[in-house]
PDB file of C-alpha atoms in Angstrom:
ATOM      1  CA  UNK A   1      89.683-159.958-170.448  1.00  0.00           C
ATOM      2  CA  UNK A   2      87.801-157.998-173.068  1.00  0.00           C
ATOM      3  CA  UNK A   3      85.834-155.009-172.208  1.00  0.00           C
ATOM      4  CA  UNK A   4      83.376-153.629-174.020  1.00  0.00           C
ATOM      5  CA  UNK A   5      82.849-149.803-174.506  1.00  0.00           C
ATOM      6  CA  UNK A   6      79.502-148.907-176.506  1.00  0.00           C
ATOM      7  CA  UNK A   7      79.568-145.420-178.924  1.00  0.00           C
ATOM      8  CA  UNK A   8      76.605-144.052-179.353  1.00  0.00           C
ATOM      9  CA  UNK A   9      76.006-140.568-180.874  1.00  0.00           C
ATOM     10  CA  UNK A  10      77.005-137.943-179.185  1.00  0.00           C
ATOM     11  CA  UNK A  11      79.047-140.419-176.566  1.00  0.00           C
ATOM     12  CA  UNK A  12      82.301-137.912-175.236  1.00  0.00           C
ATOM     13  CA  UNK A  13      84.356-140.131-172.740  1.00  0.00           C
ATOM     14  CA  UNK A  14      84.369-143.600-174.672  1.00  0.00           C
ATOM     15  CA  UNK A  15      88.297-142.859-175.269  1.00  0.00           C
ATOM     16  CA  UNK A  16      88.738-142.428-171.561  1.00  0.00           C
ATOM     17  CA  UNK A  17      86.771-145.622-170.956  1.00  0.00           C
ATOM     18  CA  UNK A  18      88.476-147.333-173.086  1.00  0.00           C
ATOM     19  CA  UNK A  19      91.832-145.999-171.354  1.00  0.00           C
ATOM     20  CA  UNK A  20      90.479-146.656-167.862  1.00  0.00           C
ATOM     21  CA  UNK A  21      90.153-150.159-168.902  1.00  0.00           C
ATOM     22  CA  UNK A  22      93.587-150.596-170.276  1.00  0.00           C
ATOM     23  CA  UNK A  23      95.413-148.804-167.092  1.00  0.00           C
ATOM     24  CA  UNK A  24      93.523-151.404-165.135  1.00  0.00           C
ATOM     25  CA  UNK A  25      95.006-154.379-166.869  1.00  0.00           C
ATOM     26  CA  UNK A  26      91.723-155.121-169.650  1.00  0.00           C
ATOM     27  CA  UNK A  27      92.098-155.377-173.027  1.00  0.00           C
ATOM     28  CA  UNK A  28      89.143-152.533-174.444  1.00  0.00           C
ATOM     29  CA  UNK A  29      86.879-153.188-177.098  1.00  0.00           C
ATOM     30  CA  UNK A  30      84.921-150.384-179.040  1.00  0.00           C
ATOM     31  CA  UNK A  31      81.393-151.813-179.995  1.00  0.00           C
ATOM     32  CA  UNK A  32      78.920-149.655-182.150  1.00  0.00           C
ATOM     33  CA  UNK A  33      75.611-148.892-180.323  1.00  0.00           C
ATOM     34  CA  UNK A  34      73.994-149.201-184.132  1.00  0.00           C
ATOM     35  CA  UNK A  35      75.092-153.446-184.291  1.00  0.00           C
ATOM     36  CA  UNK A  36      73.439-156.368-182.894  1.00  0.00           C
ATOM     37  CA  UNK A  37      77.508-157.617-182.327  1.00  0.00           C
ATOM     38  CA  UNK A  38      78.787-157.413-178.539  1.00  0.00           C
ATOM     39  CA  UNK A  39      81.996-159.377-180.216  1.00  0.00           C
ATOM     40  CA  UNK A  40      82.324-161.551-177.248  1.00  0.00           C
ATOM     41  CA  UNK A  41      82.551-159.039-174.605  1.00  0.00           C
ATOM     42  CA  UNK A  42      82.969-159.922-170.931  1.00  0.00           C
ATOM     43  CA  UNK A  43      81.746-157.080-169.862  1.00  0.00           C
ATOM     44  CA  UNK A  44      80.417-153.458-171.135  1.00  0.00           C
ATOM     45  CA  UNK A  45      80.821-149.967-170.168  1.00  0.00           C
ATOM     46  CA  UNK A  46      78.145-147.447-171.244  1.00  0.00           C
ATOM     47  CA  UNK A  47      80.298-144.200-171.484  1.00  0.00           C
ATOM     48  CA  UNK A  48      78.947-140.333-170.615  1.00  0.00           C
ATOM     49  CA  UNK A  49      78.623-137.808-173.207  1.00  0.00           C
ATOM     50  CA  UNK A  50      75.163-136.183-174.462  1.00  0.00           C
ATOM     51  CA  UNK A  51      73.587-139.589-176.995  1.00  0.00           C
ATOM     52  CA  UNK A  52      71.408-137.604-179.335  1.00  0.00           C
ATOM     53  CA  UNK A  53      71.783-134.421-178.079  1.00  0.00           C
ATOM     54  CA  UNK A  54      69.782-135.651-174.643  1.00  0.00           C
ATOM     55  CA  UNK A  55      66.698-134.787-177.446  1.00  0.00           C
ATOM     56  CA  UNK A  56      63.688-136.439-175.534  1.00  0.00           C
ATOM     57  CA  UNK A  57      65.123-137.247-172.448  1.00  0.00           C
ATOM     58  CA  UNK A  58      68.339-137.536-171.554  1.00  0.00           C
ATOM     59  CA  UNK A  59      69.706-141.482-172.397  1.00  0.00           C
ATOM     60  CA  UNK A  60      66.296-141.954-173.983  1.00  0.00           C
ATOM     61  CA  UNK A  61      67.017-142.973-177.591  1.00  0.00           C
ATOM     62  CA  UNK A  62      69.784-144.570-177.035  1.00  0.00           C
ATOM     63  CA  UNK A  63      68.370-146.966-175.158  1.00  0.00           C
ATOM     64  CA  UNK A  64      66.213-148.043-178.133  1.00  0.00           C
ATOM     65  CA  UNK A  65      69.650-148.763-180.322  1.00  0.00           C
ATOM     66  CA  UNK A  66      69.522-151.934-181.852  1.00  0.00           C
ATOM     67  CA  UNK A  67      72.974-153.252-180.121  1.00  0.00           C
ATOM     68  CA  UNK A  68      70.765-151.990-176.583  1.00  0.00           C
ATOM     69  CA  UNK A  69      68.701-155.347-177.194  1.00  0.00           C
ATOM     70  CA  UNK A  70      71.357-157.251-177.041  1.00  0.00           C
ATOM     71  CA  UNK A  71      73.019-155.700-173.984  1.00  0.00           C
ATOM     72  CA  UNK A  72      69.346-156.128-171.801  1.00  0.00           C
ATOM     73  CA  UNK A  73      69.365-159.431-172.485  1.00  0.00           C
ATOM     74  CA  UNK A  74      72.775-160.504-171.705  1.00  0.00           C
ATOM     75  CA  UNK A  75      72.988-158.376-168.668  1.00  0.00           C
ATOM     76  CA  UNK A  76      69.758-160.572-167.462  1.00  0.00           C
ATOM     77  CA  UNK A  77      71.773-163.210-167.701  1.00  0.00           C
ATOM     78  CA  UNK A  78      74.684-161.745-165.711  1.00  0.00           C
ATOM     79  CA  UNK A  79      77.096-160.091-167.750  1.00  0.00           C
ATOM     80  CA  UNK A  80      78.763-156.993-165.841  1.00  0.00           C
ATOM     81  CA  UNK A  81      77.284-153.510-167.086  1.00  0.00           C
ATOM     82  CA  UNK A  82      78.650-150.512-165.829  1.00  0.00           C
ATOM     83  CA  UNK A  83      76.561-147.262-166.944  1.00  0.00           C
ATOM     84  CA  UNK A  84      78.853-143.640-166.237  1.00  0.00           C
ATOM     85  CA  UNK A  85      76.432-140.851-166.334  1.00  0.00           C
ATOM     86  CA  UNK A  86      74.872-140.432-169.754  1.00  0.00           C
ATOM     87  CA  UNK A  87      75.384-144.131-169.540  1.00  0.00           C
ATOM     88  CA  UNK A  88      73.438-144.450-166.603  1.00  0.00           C
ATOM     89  CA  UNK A  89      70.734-142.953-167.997  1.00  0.00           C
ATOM     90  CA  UNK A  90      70.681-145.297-170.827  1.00  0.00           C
ATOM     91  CA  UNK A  91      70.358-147.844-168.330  1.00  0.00           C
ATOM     92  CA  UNK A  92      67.302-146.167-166.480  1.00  0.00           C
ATOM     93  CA  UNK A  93      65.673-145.500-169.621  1.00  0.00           C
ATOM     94  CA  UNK A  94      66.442-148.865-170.767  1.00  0.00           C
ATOM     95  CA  UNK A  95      64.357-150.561-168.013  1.00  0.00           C
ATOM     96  CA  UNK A  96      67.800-152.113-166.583  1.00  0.00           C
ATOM     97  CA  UNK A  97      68.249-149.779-163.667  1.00  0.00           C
ATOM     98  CA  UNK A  98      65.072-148.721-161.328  1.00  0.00           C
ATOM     99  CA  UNK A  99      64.524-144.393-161.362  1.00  0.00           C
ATOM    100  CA  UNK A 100      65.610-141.826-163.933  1.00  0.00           C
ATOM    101  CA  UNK A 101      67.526-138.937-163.619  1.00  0.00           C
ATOM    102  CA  UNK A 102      65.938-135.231-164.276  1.00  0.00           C
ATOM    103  CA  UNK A 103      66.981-131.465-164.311  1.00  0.00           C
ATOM    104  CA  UNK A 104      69.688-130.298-161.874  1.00  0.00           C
ATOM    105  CA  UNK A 105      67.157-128.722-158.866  1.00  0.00           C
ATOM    106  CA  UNK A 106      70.070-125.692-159.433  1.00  0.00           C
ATOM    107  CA  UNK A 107      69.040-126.140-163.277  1.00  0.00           C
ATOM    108  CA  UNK A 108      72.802-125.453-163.578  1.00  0.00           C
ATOM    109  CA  UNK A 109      75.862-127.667-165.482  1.00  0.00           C
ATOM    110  CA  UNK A 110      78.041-128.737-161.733  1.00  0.00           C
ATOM    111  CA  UNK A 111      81.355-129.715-162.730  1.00  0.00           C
ATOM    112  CA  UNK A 112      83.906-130.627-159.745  1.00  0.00           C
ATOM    113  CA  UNK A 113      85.552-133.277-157.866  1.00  0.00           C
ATOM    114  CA  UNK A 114      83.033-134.940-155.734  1.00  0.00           C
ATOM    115  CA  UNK A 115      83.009-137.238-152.212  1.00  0.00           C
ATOM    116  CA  UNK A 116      81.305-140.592-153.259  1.00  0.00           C
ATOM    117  CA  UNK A 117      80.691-142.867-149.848  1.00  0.00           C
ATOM    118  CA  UNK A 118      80.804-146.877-151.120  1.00  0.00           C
ATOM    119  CA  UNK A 119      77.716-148.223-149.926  1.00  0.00           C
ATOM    120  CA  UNK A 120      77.971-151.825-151.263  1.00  0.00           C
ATOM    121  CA  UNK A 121      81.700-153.028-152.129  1.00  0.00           C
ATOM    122  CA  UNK A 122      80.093-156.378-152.847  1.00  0.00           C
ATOM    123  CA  UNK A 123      78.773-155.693-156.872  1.00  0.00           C
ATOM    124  CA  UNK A 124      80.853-156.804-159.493  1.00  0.00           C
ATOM    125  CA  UNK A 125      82.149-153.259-160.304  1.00  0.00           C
ATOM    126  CA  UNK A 126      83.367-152.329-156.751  1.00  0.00           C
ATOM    127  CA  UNK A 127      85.038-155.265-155.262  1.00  0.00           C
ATOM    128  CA  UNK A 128      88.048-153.251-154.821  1.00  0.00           C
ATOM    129  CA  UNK A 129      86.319-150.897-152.359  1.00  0.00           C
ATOM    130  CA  UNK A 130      85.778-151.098-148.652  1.00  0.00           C
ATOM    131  CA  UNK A 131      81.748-150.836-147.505  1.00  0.00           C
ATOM    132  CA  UNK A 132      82.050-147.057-146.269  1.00  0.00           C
ATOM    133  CA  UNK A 133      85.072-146.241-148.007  1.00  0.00           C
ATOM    134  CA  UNK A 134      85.163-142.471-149.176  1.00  0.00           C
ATOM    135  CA  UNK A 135      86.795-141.878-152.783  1.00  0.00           C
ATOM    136  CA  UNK A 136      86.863-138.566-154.778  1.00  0.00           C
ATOM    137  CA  UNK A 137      86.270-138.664-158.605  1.00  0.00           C
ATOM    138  CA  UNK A 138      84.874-135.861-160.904  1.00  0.00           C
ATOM    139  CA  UNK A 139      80.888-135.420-161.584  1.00  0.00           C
ATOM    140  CA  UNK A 140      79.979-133.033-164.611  1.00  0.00           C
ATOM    141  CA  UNK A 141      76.326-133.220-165.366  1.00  0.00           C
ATOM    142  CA  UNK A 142      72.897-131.243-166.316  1.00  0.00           C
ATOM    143  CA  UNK A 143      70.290-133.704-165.397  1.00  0.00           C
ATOM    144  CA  UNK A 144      71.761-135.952-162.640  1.00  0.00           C
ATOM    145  CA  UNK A 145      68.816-135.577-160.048  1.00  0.00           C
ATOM    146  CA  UNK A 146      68.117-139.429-159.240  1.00  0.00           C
ATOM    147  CA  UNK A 147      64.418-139.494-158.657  1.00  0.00           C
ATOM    148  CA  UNK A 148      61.992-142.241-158.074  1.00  0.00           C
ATOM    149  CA  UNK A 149      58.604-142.514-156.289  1.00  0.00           C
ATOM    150  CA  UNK A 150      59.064-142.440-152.293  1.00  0.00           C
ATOM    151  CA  UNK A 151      57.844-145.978-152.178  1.00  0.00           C
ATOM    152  CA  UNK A 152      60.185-147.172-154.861  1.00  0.00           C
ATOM    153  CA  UNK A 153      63.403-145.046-152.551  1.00  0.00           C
ATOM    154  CA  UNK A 154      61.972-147.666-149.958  1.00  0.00           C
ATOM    155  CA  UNK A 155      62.320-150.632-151.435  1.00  0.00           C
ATOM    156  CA  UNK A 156      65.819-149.894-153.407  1.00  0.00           C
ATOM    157  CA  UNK A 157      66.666-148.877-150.123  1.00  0.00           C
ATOM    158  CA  UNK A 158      65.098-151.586-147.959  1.00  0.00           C
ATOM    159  CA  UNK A 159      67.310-153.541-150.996  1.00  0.00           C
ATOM    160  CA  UNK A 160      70.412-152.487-150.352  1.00  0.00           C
ATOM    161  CA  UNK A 161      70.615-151.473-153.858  1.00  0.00           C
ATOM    162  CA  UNK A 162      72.067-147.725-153.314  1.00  0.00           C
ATOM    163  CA  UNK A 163      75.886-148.673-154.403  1.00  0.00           C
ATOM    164  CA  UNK A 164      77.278-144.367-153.827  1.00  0.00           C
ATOM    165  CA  UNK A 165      75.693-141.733-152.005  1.00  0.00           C
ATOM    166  CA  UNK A 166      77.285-137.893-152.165  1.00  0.00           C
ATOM    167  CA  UNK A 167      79.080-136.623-149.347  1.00  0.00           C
ATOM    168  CA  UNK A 168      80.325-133.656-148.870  1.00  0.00           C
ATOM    169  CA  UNK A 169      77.286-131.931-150.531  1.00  0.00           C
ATOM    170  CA  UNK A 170      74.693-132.931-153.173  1.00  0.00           C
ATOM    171  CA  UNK A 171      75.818-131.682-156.482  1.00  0.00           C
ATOM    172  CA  UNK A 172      72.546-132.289-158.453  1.00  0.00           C
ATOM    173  CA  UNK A 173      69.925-132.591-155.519  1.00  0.00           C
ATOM    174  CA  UNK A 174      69.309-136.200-155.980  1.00  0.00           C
ATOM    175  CA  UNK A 175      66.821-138.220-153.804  1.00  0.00           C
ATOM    176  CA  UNK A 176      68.637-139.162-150.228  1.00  0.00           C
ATOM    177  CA  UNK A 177      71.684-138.219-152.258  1.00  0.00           C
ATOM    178  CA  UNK A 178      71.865-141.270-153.789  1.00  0.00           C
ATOM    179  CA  UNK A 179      75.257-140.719-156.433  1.00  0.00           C
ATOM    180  CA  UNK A 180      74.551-144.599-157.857  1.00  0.00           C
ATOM    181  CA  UNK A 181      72.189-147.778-157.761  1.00  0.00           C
ATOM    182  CA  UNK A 182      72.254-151.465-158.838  1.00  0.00           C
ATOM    183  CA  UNK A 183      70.476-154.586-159.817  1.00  0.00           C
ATOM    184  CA  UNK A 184      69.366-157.236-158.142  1.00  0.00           C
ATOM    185  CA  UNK A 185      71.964-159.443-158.880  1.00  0.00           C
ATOM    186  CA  UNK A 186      74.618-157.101-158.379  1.00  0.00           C
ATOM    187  CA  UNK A 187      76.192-157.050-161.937  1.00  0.00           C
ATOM    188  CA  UNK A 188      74.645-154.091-163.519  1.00  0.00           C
ATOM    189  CA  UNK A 189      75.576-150.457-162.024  1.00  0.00           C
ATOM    190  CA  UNK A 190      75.096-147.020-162.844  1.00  0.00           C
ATOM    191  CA  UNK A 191      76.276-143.930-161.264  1.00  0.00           C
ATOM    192  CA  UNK A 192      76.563-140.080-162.617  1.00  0.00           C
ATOM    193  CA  UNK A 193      79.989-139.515-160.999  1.00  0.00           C
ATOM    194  CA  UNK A 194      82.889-140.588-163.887  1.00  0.00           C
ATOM    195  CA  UNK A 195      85.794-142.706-162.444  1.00  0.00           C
ATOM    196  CA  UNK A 196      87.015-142.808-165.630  1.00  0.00           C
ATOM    197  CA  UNK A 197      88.656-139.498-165.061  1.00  0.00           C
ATOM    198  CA  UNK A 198      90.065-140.216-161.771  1.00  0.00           C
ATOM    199  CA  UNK A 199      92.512-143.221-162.979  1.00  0.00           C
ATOM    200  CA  UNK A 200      95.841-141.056-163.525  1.00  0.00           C
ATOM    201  CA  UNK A 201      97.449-138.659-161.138  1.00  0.00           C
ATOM    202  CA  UNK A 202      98.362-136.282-163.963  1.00  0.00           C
ATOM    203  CA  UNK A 203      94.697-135.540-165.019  1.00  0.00           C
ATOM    204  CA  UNK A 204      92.404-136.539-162.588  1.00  0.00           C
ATOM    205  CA  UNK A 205      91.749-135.613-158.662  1.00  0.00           C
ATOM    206  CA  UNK A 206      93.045-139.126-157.533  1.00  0.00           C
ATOM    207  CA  UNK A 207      93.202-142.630-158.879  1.00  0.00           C
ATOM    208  CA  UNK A 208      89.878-143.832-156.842  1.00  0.00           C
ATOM    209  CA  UNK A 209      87.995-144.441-160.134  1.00  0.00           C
ATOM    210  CA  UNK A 210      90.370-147.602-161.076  1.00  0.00           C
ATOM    211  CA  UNK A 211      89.429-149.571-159.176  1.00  0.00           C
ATOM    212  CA  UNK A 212      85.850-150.465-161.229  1.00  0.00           C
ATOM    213  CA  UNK A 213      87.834-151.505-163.617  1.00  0.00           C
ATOM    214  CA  UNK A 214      89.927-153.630-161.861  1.00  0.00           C
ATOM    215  CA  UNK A 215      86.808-154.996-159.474  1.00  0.00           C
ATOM    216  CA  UNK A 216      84.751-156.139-162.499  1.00  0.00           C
ATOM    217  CA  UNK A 217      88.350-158.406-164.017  1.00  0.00           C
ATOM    218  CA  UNK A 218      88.255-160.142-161.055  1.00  0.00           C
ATOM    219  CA  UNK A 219      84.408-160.539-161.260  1.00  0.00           C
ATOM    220  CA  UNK A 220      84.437-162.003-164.744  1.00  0.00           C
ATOM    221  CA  UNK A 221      87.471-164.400-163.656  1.00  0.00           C
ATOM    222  CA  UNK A 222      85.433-165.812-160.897  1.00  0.00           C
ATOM    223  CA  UNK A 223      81.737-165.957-163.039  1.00  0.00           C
TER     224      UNK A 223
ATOM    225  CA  UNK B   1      46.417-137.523-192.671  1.00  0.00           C
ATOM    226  CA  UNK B   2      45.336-137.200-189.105  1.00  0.00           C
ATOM    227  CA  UNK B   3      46.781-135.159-186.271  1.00  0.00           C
ATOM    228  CA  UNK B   4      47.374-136.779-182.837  1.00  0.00           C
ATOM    229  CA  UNK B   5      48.540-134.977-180.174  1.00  0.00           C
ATOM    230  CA  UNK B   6      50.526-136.267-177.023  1.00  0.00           C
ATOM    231  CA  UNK B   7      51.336-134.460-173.200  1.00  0.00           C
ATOM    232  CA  UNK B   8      53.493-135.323-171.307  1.00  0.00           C
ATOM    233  CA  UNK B   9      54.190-133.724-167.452  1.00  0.00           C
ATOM    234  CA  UNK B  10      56.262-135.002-164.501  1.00  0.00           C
ATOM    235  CA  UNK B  11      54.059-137.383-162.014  1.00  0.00           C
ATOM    236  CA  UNK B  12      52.695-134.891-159.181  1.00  0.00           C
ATOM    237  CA  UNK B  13      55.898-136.578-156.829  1.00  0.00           C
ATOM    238  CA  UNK B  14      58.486-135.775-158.453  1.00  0.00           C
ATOM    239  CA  UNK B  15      59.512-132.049-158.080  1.00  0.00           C
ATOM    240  CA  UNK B  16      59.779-129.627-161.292  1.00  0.00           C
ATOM    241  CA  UNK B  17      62.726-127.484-161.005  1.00  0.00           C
ATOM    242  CA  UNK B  18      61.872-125.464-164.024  1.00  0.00           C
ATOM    243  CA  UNK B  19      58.352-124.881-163.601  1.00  0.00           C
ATOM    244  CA  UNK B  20      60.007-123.755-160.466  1.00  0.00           C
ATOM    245  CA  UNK B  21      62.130-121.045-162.179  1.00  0.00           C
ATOM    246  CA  UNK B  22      59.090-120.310-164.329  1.00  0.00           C
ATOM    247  CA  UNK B  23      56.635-119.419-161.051  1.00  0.00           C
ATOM    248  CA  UNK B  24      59.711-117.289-160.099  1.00  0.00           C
ATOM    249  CA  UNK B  25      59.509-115.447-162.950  1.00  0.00           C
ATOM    250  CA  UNK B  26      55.783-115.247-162.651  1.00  0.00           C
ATOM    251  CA  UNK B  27      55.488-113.770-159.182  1.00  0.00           C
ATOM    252  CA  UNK B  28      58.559-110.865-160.306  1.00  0.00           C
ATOM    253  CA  UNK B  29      56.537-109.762-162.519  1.00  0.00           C
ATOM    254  CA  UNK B  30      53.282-109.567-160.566  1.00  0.00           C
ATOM    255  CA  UNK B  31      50.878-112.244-161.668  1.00  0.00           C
ATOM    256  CA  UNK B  32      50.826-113.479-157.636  1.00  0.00           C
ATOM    257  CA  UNK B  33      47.949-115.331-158.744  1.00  0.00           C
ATOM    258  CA  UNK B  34      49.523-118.130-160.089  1.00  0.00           C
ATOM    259  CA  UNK B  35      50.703-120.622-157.111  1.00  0.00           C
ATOM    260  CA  UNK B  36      51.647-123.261-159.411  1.00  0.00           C
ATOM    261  CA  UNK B  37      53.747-124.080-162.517  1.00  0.00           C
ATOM    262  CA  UNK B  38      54.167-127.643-164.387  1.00  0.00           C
ATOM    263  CA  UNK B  39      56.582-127.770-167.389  1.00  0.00           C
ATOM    264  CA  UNK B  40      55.760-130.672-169.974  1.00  0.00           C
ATOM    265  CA  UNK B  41      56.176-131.505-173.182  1.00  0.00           C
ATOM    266  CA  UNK B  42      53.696-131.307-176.328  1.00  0.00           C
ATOM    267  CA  UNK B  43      53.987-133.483-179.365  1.00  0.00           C
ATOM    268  CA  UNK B  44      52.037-133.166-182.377  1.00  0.00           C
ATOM    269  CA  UNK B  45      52.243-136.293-184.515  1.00  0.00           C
ATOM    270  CA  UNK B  46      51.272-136.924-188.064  1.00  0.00           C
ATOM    271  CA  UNK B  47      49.689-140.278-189.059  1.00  0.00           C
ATOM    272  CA  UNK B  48      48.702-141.722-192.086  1.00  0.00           C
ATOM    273  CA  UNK B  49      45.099-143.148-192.669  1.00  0.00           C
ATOM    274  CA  UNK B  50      43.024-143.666-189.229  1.00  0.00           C
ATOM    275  CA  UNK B  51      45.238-143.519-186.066  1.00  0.00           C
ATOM    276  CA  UNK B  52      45.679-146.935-184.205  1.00  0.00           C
ATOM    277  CA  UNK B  53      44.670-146.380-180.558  1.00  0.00           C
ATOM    278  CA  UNK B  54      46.705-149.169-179.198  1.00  0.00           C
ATOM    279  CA  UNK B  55      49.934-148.516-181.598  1.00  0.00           C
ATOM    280  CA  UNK B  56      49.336-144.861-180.189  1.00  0.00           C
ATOM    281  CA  UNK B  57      49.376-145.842-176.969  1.00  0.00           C
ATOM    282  CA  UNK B  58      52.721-147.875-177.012  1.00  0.00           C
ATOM    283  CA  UNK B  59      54.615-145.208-178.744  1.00  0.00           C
ATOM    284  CA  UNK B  60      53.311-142.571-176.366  1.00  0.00           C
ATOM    285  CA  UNK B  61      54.047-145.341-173.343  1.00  0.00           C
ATOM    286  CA  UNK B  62      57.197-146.729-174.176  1.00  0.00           C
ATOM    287  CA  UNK B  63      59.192-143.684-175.683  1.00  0.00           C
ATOM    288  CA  UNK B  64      57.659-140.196-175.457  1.00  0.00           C
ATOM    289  CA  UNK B  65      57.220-140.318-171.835  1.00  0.00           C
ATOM    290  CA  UNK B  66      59.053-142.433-168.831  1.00  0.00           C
ATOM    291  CA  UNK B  67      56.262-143.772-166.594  1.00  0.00           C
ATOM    292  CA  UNK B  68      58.684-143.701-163.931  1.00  0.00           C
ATOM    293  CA  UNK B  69      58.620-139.895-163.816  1.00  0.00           C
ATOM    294  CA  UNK B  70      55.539-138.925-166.043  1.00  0.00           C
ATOM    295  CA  UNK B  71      52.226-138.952-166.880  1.00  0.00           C
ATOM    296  CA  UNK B  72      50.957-139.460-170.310  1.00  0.00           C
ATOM    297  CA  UNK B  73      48.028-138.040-172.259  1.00  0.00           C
ATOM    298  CA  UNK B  74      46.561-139.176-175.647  1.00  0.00           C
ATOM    299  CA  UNK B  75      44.720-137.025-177.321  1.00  0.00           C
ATOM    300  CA  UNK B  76      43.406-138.337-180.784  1.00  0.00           C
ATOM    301  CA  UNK B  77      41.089-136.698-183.437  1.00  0.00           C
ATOM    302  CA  UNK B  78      37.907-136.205-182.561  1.00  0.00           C
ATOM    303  CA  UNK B  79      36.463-135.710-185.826  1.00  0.00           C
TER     304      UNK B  79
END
């Protein structure tokens, strides 16, 4: 099962990506954000790190990348597409994800180990969840707020398309503390938490983050 | 050569943390006055020959500003 990790400039965690999807049982592939090639990919992870700088808005050039294209149009067509926070930024920006993600309200950097509650275990990235489930895995961001307008927090809501919420406290001051959102169809999701960093007891809080990696193997083997 | 300049501020809805900070700073130093702050972002942009309006409009539209979160202004030459 091949799984694709994009590098854009300025991308930090593709290695542990990458990792996270070996651990898990995947075989990773690096793809270059600059190349209309997703190599046969059956699914791509859009790692954090700081793509231009966050010059603009955060995620907001990279979305534009040429190999982005190619990634909006597959994922319309149902190929998995996990965004980790930079990542899920480029999806916001890139139209793939509804919101956008702003400014701290603490304008600080919060780094720490953070309560997620599973809202949907049902996408292709968290089958190995339970609905309600509580897992701990690192959040380290600048300009996580997740803000829409009211109206659109109704419908995502009214959608069932919140996937994490924070517990425990809001790190960022996101809307109804909403830690990560999906599409429609369930395939694409983005969250600012990392579980790439929670997939080894030596060097992360726990090993809750593995199992998106493992969910979305089982997801391509049944597509 | 003509000068075309863009603004961009958060929609009214969504809350602006560091025009927050900024009205802080305001009211410290005594200019109570001021009851509101809005931080945005001004681009200048250089174009060759006469600006197209609609061109304009796309670039300011689609990748200066997120019309999820913003509001966009166009300001071209009036000259």
């Amino acid at each position: 099962m091949r799984i694709g990790i994009i590098t854009f400039p300025g991308s930090l965690d593709d290695v542990d990506a990458a990792r996270a999807v070996r651990l898990a049982g995947g075989e990773p592939v690096a793809l270059w954000h600059a190349e209309h090639d997703l190599k046969d990919v059956d699914a791509v992870v859009l790692p954090g790190g700081f793509s231009y700088g966050d010059y603009l808005r955060a995620g907001a050039i990279a979305a534009r990348a040429p190999l982005m294209q190619d990634v909006v149009e597959r994922a319309k067509q149902g190929l998995p597409v996990l965004g980790i926070c930079n990542g899920f930024q480029v999806l916001c920006e890139a139209g793939l994800l509804p919101g956008a993600l702003t400014r701290n309200s603490h304008l600080h950097f919060r780094n720490r180990d953070q309560v997620l509650v599973v809202e949907r275990a049902d996408t292709a990235w968290t089958h190995a969840y339970a609905d309600g489930q509580r897992i701990v895995i690192p959040v380290k961001n600048g300009e996580g707020r997740y803000v829409a307008a009211d109206a659109d927090l109704d419908r995502l809501e009214g959608e069932n398309r919140v996937v994490f919420r924070y517990a425990d406290g809001n790190p960022n001051g996101s809307s109804r503390d909403i830690a990560g959102v999906t599409s429609e169809d369930g395939r694409v999701v983005g969250l600012m938490p990392h579980p790439e960093h929670a997939v080894e007891d030596l060097t992360g809080p726990s090993t809750d983050g593995l199992g998106f990696f493992t969910s979305v193997l089982k997801a391509v083997v049944a597509a | 050569m003509s000068r075309v300049v863009v603004d961009v501020v958060l929609k009214p809805e969504i809350s602006d943390p560091q025009g927050q900070a900024v009205l802080g700073a305001l009211g410290r130093l005594g200019h109570s006055g001021v009851t509101s702050v809005r931080q945005g972002k001004h681009f200048v942009l250089e174009v060759d020959g006469t600006p197209d309006e609609a061109e304009l409009k796309q670039i300011a539209e689609t990748l200066l500003a997120n019309p999820v979160i913003e509001d966009v202004e166009l300001h071209l030459p009036t000259d």
